[in-house]
C-alpha atoms as one frame of an Amber mdcrd trajectory, in Angstrom:
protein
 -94.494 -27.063 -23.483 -91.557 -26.969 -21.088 -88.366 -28.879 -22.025 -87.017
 -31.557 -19.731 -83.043 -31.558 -19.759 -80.747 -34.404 -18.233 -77.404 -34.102
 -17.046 -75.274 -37.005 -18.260 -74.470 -38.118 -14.957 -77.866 -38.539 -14.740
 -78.838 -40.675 -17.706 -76.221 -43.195 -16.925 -77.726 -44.182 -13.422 -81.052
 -44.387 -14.951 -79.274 -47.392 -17.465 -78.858 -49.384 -14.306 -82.074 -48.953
 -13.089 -84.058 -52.333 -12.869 -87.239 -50.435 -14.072 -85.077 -49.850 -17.552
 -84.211 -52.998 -17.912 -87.831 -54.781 -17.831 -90.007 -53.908 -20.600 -93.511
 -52.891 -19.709 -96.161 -55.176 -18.367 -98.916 -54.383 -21.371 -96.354 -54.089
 -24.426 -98.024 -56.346 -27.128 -95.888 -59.182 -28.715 -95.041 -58.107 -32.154
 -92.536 -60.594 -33.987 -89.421 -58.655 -35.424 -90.372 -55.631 -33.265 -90.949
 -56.249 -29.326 -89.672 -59.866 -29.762 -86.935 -61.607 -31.940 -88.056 -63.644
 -35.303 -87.422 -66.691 -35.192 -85.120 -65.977 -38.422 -83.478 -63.047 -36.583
 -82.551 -65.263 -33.823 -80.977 -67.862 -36.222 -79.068 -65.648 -38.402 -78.073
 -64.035 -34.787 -76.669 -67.838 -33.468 -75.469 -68.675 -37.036 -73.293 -65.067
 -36.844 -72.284 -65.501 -33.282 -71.017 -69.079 -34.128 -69.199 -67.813 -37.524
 -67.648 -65.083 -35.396 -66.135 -67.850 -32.664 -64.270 -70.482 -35.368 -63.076
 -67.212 -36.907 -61.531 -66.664 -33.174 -59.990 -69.654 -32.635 -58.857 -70.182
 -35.954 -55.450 -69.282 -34.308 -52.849 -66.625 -35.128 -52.782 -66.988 -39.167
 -50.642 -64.552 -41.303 -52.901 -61.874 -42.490 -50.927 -61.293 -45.862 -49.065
 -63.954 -47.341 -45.650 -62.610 -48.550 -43.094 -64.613 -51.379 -39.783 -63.634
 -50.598
């Protein structure tokens, strides 16, 4: 078989490419695989949320020191 090889420069325009950003027309719906679980997407939302209260917790000392 031949070998197709892609310069860099190359790949990297493809990424933008509206074709790779829409998956195909005849994929089949497969929970957990071609579409989110319904889990997934709460533990996703649950993590997301956790992550933003950790962010505006505000500047807190990361060690606490006696002196």
């Amino acid at each position: 078989g031949t070998r197709m090889i892609y310069d860099r420069k190359f790949l990297m325009e493809c990424r933008n490419s509206p074709v790779a950003k829409t998956p195909p027309s005849d994929l089949p719906d497969i929970p957990g695989v071609t579409s989110p679980n319904v889990e997934e997407l709460k533990i996703e939302n649950n993590h997301v949320q956790n992550c933003d209260e950790k962010a505006n917790a505000g500047e807190e000392e990361q060690f606490d020191m006696d002196i």
